[in-house]
Amino acid sequence: MTFDITTAKTIILAASAIGAGIVMIGICGIGLGQGIATGKAVEGVSRQPEAQPAILKTLIVGIAITETTGIFAFIIALTLVFANPLINLI
Amino acid sequence: MESSFEFGPKIIWNWPVLGPITETIIMSWLVTAIIIVIIFILTRKFEQVPGKLQCFAEFLYESVNNYVTSTLGKGSLVYTAYIGTLMTYILLGSLLGIVGLRPVTADINATLALAVISFVVIHGSAIRKKGFVGFVKHLGSPVPALFPINVISEVAIPVSLAFRLFGNLVGGVIVMTLVHSALVGLGASFSESIPIFTFLIPIPANLFFDVFEPLLQTFIFTAITLTFISISVDTSEANH
């Protein structure tokens, strides 16, 4: 089965859009992780209110590192939607 | 792909010698010029009894120095200078979004350059502290078979630093572009153009993406750099 070039491009664009959507599922893990980290931090602060600045700093750095996975997923989705490398292959 | 949105930095001029001059480069020149002017005004004349400008300059230095000291455990002029430079550049470069310019840090080339400088500083301070043999020995700990994995995890540091800053800022740029174009379209769908759509409603989004995010990302970039520096100069065996 052979396609003309417009059909092939359409298929690639549709598949890239679906792929970008699937990639962003990775975000839900980060939501869970950041929620758990923040919950533990709140527990720590309520147990030891005087340690609040140190806990806040550690929490922000930890959340930033957790977020990296989501940023990678976001960049892959961005590449698929706005700078599609696959469209030049045909 | 005929998209109506173009999120990459525009190419202003194709310089045949050094390659294209993009929007990012122009903006980073602008940021550099702003920083030079501010620092020149602040440090023009120092006196024994500080005036207002000198007080402000001393306050800036003190806060950066306290931040570095509280993370590293001890003060260091070199790291204070580096972290202060990094903070000023990232903060001003990201805050350009407020006035409608394109943030410098919403370009992977700019953030990767910053991250590579951080990488060199992290490992340079490790080599200076432990010597080259100690540095290589540290990479081969706890067992020498883990050497390749340790090398990969070290190389992943600048990549993740760069992508974190870039992803956050470019996400903000995209969301702000979409919000603005949606509101302009909404305003145009009425017969008269309604200015409230283009200047009052986006303000909360602007506050989040153009003020809060740059502040947070500046803090995170410098905090992670400082954390890695303090890990790499740590010579005690307990943390290996």
Coordinates of C-alpha atoms in Angstrom, one line a residue:
Chain A
M1 CA 0.0 0.0 0.0
T2 CA 1.5 3.3 -1.0
F3 CA 0.4 6.8 0.1
D4 CA 0.9 10.1 -1.6
I5 CA 3.0 12.6 0.3
T6 CA 0.1 14.6 1.7
T7 CA -1.5 11.6 3.2
A8 CA 1.8 10.5 4.7
K9 CA 2.3 13.9 6.2
T10 CA -1.2 13.9 7.6
I11 CA -0.6 10.5 9.2
I12 CA 2.7 11.6 10.7
L13 CA 1.2 14.8 12.1
A14 CA -1.8 12.9 13.6
A15 CA 0.6 10.3 15.2
S16 CA 2.8 13.1 16.5
A17 CA -0.1 14.8 18.2
I18 CA -1.3 11.6 19.8
G19 CA 2.3 10.9 20.9
A20 CA 2.6 14.3 22.4
G21 CA -0.6 13.7 24.4
I22 CA 0.7 10.3 25.6
V23 CA 4.0 11.8 26.6
M24 CA 2.3 14.2 28.9
I25 CA 0.9 11.3 30.9
G26 CA 4.3 11.3 32.5
I27 CA 3.2 14.4 34.4
C28 CA 0.9 12.4 36.8
G29 CA 3.9 10.8 38.4
I30 CA 5.4 14.2 39.2
G31 CA 2.1 15.3 40.7
L32 CA 2.1 12.3 43.0
G33 CA 5.7 12.8 43.9
Q34 CA 5.5 16.5 44.7
G35 CA 2.3 16.0 46.6
I36 CA 3.9 13.3 48.8
A37 CA 7.0 15.5 49.3
T38 CA 5.0 18.5 50.3
G39 CA 2.8 16.4 52.6
K40 CA 5.9 15.1 54.4
A41 CA 7.3 18.7 54.6
V42 CA 4.1 19.9 56.2
E43 CA 4.3 17.0 58.7
G44 CA 7.9 18.0 59.5
V45 CA 7.0 21.7 60.0
S46 CA 4.0 20.9 62.2
R47 CA 6.2 18.6 64.3
Q48 CA 9.1 21.1 64.4
P49 CA 8.0 24.7 63.5
E50 CA 11.4 26.2 64.2
A51 CA 13.0 24.1 61.4
Q52 CA 10.6 25.7 58.8
P53 CA 13.2 27.7 56.7
A54 CA 15.5 24.7 56.3
I55 CA 12.6 22.4 55.5
L56 CA 11.3 24.9 52.9
K57 CA 14.7 25.2 51.2
T58 CA 15.1 21.4 51.0
L59 CA 11.6 21.0 49.8
I60 CA 12.0 23.5 47.0
V61 CA 15.3 21.9 45.8
G62 CA 13.7 18.4 46.0
I63 CA 10.6 19.5 44.1
A64 CA 12.8 21.1 41.4
I65 CA 14.7 17.8 41.0
T66 CA 11.4 15.9 40.9
E67 CA 10.1 18.3 38.2
T68 CA 12.9 17.4 35.8
T69 CA 11.2 14.3 34.5
G70 CA 8.1 16.4 33.7
I71 CA 10.2 19.0 32.0
F72 CA 11.8 16.3 29.8
A73 CA 8.3 15.0 28.9
F74 CA 7.2 18.5 28.2
I75 CA 10.1 19.2 25.9
I76 CA 9.5 16.0 24.0
A77 CA 5.9 16.9 23.5
L78 CA 6.9 20.4 22.4
T79 CA 9.4 19.0 19.9
L80 CA 6.7 16.7 18.5
V81 CA 4.2 19.5 18.1
F82 CA 6.2 22.5 17.1
A83 CA 9.5 21.2 15.7
N84 CA 8.6 17.8 14.4
P85 CA 11.7 16.0 13.3
L86 CA 9.7 13.1 11.7
I87 CA 8.0 15.2 9.0
N88 CA 11.3 15.8 7.2
L89 CA 12.0 12.0 6.9
I90 CA 9.6 11.6 4.0
Chain B
M1 CA 3.5 22.7 9.1
E2 CA 1.8 26.1 8.7
S3 CA 1.4 27.0 12.4
S4 CA 0.3 30.5 13.3
F5 CA 2.4 30.4 16.4
E6 CA 6.1 30.6 16.2
F7 CA 7.8 30.0 19.6
G8 CA 11.4 29.7 18.6
P9 CA 13.7 32.8 18.8
K10 CA 13.5 34.9 15.6
I11 CA 16.6 35.2 13.5
I12 CA 17.3 38.9 13.2
W13 CA 20.2 38.9 10.9
N14 CA 22.2 36.1 9.2
W15 CA 25.8 37.1 9.8
P16 CA 27.8 35.3 7.2
V17 CA 30.9 35.1 9.5
L18 CA 29.7 33.9 12.9
G19 CA 26.2 32.5 12.0
P20 CA 22.8 33.8 12.7
I21 CA 22.1 36.6 15.2
T22 CA 18.9 35.6 17.0
E23 CA 16.6 37.5 19.3
T24 CA 18.2 35.7 22.2
I25 CA 21.6 37.2 21.4
I26 CA 20.2 40.7 21.1
M27 CA 18.3 40.3 24.4
S28 CA 21.4 38.9 26.2
W29 CA 23.4 42.0 25.0
L30 CA 20.6 44.1 26.4
V31 CA 20.7 42.3 29.7
T32 CA 24.5 42.6 29.9
A33 CA 24.2 46.3 29.2
I34 CA 21.6 46.7 31.9
I35 CA 23.7 44.8 34.4
I36 CA 26.8 46.9 33.5
V37 CA 24.9 50.2 33.9
I38 CA 23.4 49.2 37.2
I39 CA 26.7 48.0 38.6
F40 CA 28.5 51.1 37.4
I41 CA 25.9 53.3 39.0
L42 CA 26.0 51.3 42.3
T43 CA 29.7 51.1 42.6
R44 CA 30.7 54.5 41.3
K45 CA 32.0 56.0 44.5
F46 CA 32.5 54.2 47.8
E47 CA 32.8 56.1 51.0
Q48 CA 33.4 55.3 54.6
V49 CA 29.9 56.3 55.5
P50 CA 27.7 54.6 53.0
G51 CA 25.1 56.5 51.0
K52 CA 21.8 55.1 49.8
L53 CA 23.3 53.5 46.6
Q54 CA 26.2 52.0 48.5
C55 CA 23.8 50.6 51.2
F56 CA 21.8 48.9 48.4
A57 CA 25.0 47.5 46.8
E58 CA 26.1 46.2 50.2
F59 CA 22.7 44.7 50.9
L60 CA 22.8 42.8 47.6
Y61 CA 26.3 41.5 48.3
E62 CA 25.4 40.6 51.9
S63 CA 22.3 38.6 50.9
V64 CA 24.1 36.6 48.2
N65 CA 27.0 36.0 50.6
N66 CA 24.6 34.8 53.3
Y67 CA 22.9 32.5 50.9
V68 CA 26.2 31.0 49.7
T69 CA 27.5 30.7 53.3
S70 CA 24.4 29.0 54.6
T71 CA 24.4 26.4 51.7
L72 CA 28.2 25.7 51.5
G73 CA 28.7 25.9 55.3
K74 CA 31.6 28.4 54.9
G75 CA 32.0 31.7 53.0
S76 CA 34.0 31.8 49.8
L77 CA 34.6 34.9 47.7
V78 CA 34.8 33.0 44.4
Y79 CA 31.5 31.2 44.8
T80 CA 29.8 34.3 46.0
A81 CA 31.0 36.1 42.9
Y82 CA 29.9 33.3 40.6
I83 CA 26.5 32.7 42.2
G84 CA 25.8 36.5 42.3
T85 CA 26.7 36.8 38.6
L86 CA 24.5 33.8 37.7
M87 CA 21.6 35.1 39.8
T88 CA 21.7 38.6 38.2
Y89 CA 21.9 37.3 34.7
I90 CA 19.2 34.6 35.0
L91 CA 16.9 36.9 36.9
L92 CA 17.1 39.8 34.5
G93 CA 17.1 37.6 31.5
S94 CA 14.0 35.8 32.6
L95 CA 12.2 39.0 33.8
L96 CA 12.3 40.4 30.3
G97 CA 9.0 38.8 29.7
I98 CA 7.2 41.4 31.8
V99 CA 7.9 44.2 29.3
G100 CA 6.9 41.9 26.4
L101 CA 10.4 41.0 25.2
R102 CA 11.5 37.4 24.8
P103 CA 13.3 36.0 27.8
V104 CA 16.9 35.1 27.2
T105 CA 16.5 31.9 29.2
A106 CA 13.7 30.6 26.9
D107 CA 16.4 29.4 24.5
I108 CA 18.1 26.1 24.9
N109 CA 21.5 27.5 23.7
A110 CA 21.5 30.1 26.5
T111 CA 20.5 27.8 29.3
L112 CA 22.9 25.0 28.1
A113 CA 25.8 27.6 28.1
L114 CA 25.0 28.6 31.7
A115 CA 24.7 24.9 32.7
V116 CA 28.0 24.0 31.1
I117 CA 29.7 26.9 33.0
S118 CA 28.2 25.5 36.2
F119 CA 29.4 22.1 35.3
V120 CA 33.0 23.4 34.8
V121 CA 32.8 25.3 38.2
I122 CA 31.5 22.2 40.0
H123 CA 34.1 19.8 38.7
G124 CA 36.9 22.4 38.7
S125 CA 36.3 23.0 42.4
A126 CA 36.3 19.2 43.0
I127 CA 39.6 18.9 41.2
R128 CA 41.1 21.8 43.0
K129 CA 40.0 20.4 46.4
K130 CA 40.9 16.7 45.9
G131 CA 43.5 16.8 43.1
F132 CA 43.0 15.0 39.8
V133 CA 43.8 11.5 41.3
G134 CA 41.3 12.0 44.1
F135 CA 38.7 13.2 41.6
V136 CA 39.0 10.1 39.4
K137 CA 39.1 8.0 42.5
H138 CA 35.9 9.6 43.7
L139 CA 34.3 8.8 40.3
G140 CA 35.3 5.2 40.8
S141 CA 33.7 4.8 44.2
P142 CA 32.4 2.7 45.8
V143 CA 33.7 0.1 43.4
P144 CA 35.7 0.8 40.2
A145 CA 33.1 -1.0 38.1
L146 CA 30.7 1.8 38.6
F147 CA 33.0 4.3 36.9
P148 CA 30.9 4.6 33.6
I149 CA 27.7 5.0 35.5
N150 CA 29.1 7.7 37.7
V151 CA 30.4 9.5 34.6
I152 CA 27.0 9.4 33.0
S153 CA 25.3 10.7 36.2
E154 CA 27.8 13.6 36.3
V155 CA 27.2 14.5 32.6
A156 CA 23.5 14.4 33.3
I157 CA 23.8 17.3 35.7
P158 CA 24.2 20.2 33.1
V159 CA 21.7 18.6 30.8
S160 CA 19.0 18.5 33.5
L161 CA 20.0 22.0 34.8
A162 CA 19.6 23.4 31.3
F163 CA 16.4 21.6 30.4
R164 CA 14.8 22.6 33.7
L165 CA 15.3 26.3 33.2
F166 CA 14.5 26.2 29.5
G167 CA 11.4 24.1 29.9
N168 CA 9.9 26.3 32.6
L169 CA 10.6 29.5 30.8
V170 CA 9.5 28.3 27.4
G171 CA 6.4 26.8 28.9
G172 CA 5.6 30.3 30.3
V173 CA 6.2 31.9 27.0
I174 CA 3.9 29.5 25.2
V175 CA 1.1 29.8 27.7
M176 CA 1.4 33.6 27.7
T177 CA 1.3 33.7 23.9
L178 CA -1.8 31.4 23.8
V179 CA -3.6 33.4 26.5
H180 CA -2.9 36.7 24.7
S181 CA -4.0 35.4 21.3
A182 CA -7.1 33.8 22.8
L183 CA -8.0 37.1 24.5
V184 CA -7.4 39.1 21.4
G185 CA -9.6 36.8 19.4
L186 CA -12.2 37.0 22.1
G187 CA -12.1 40.8 22.0
A188 CA -12.3 40.8 18.2
S189 CA -15.4 38.6 18.2
F190 CA -17.3 41.6 19.7
S191 CA -17.9 44.5 17.4
E192 CA -15.8 47.0 19.3
S193 CA -12.3 46.2 20.5
I194 CA -12.4 45.9 24.3
P195 CA -9.1 46.9 25.9
I196 CA -9.9 45.0 29.2
F197 CA -9.2 41.7 27.5
T198 CA -5.7 42.5 26.5
F199 CA -4.4 44.3 29.5
L200 CA -6.4 43.5 32.7
I201 CA -7.3 39.8 32.4
P202 CA -3.8 38.4 31.6
I203 CA -2.2 40.1 34.6
P204 CA -2.5 37.1 37.0
A205 CA -1.0 34.8 34.4
N206 CA 1.7 37.5 33.8
L207 CA 2.4 37.6 37.5
F208 CA 2.8 33.9 37.7
F209 CA 4.8 33.2 34.5
D210 CA 6.8 36.4 34.3
V211 CA 7.5 37.3 37.9
F212 CA 7.1 34.2 40.1
E213 CA 8.6 31.6 37.8
P214 CA 11.8 33.6 37.1
L215 CA 12.3 34.2 40.8
L216 CA 11.7 30.5 41.6
Q217 CA 13.9 29.3 38.7
T218 CA 16.7 31.6 39.6
F219 CA 16.6 30.3 43.2
I220 CA 16.5 26.7 42.0
F221 CA 19.3 27.0 39.4
T222 CA 21.6 28.6 41.9
A223 CA 20.5 26.3 44.8
I224 CA 21.2 23.1 42.7
T225 CA 24.5 24.5 41.5
L226 CA 25.5 25.3 45.1
T227 CA 24.3 21.9 46.3
F228 CA 26.5 20.1 43.7
I229 CA 29.4 22.3 44.6
S230 CA 29.1 21.5 48.3
I231 CA 28.8 17.8 47.4
S232 CA 31.9 17.9 45.1
V233 CA 34.1 19.8 47.6
D234 CA 33.1 17.5 50.4
T235 CA 36.2 15.4 51.2
S236 CA 34.7 13.3 54.0
E237 CA 34.2 9.7 53.2
A238 CA 30.8 9.4 54.8
N239 CA 29.0 11.1 51.9
H240 CA 30.5 9.1 49.0

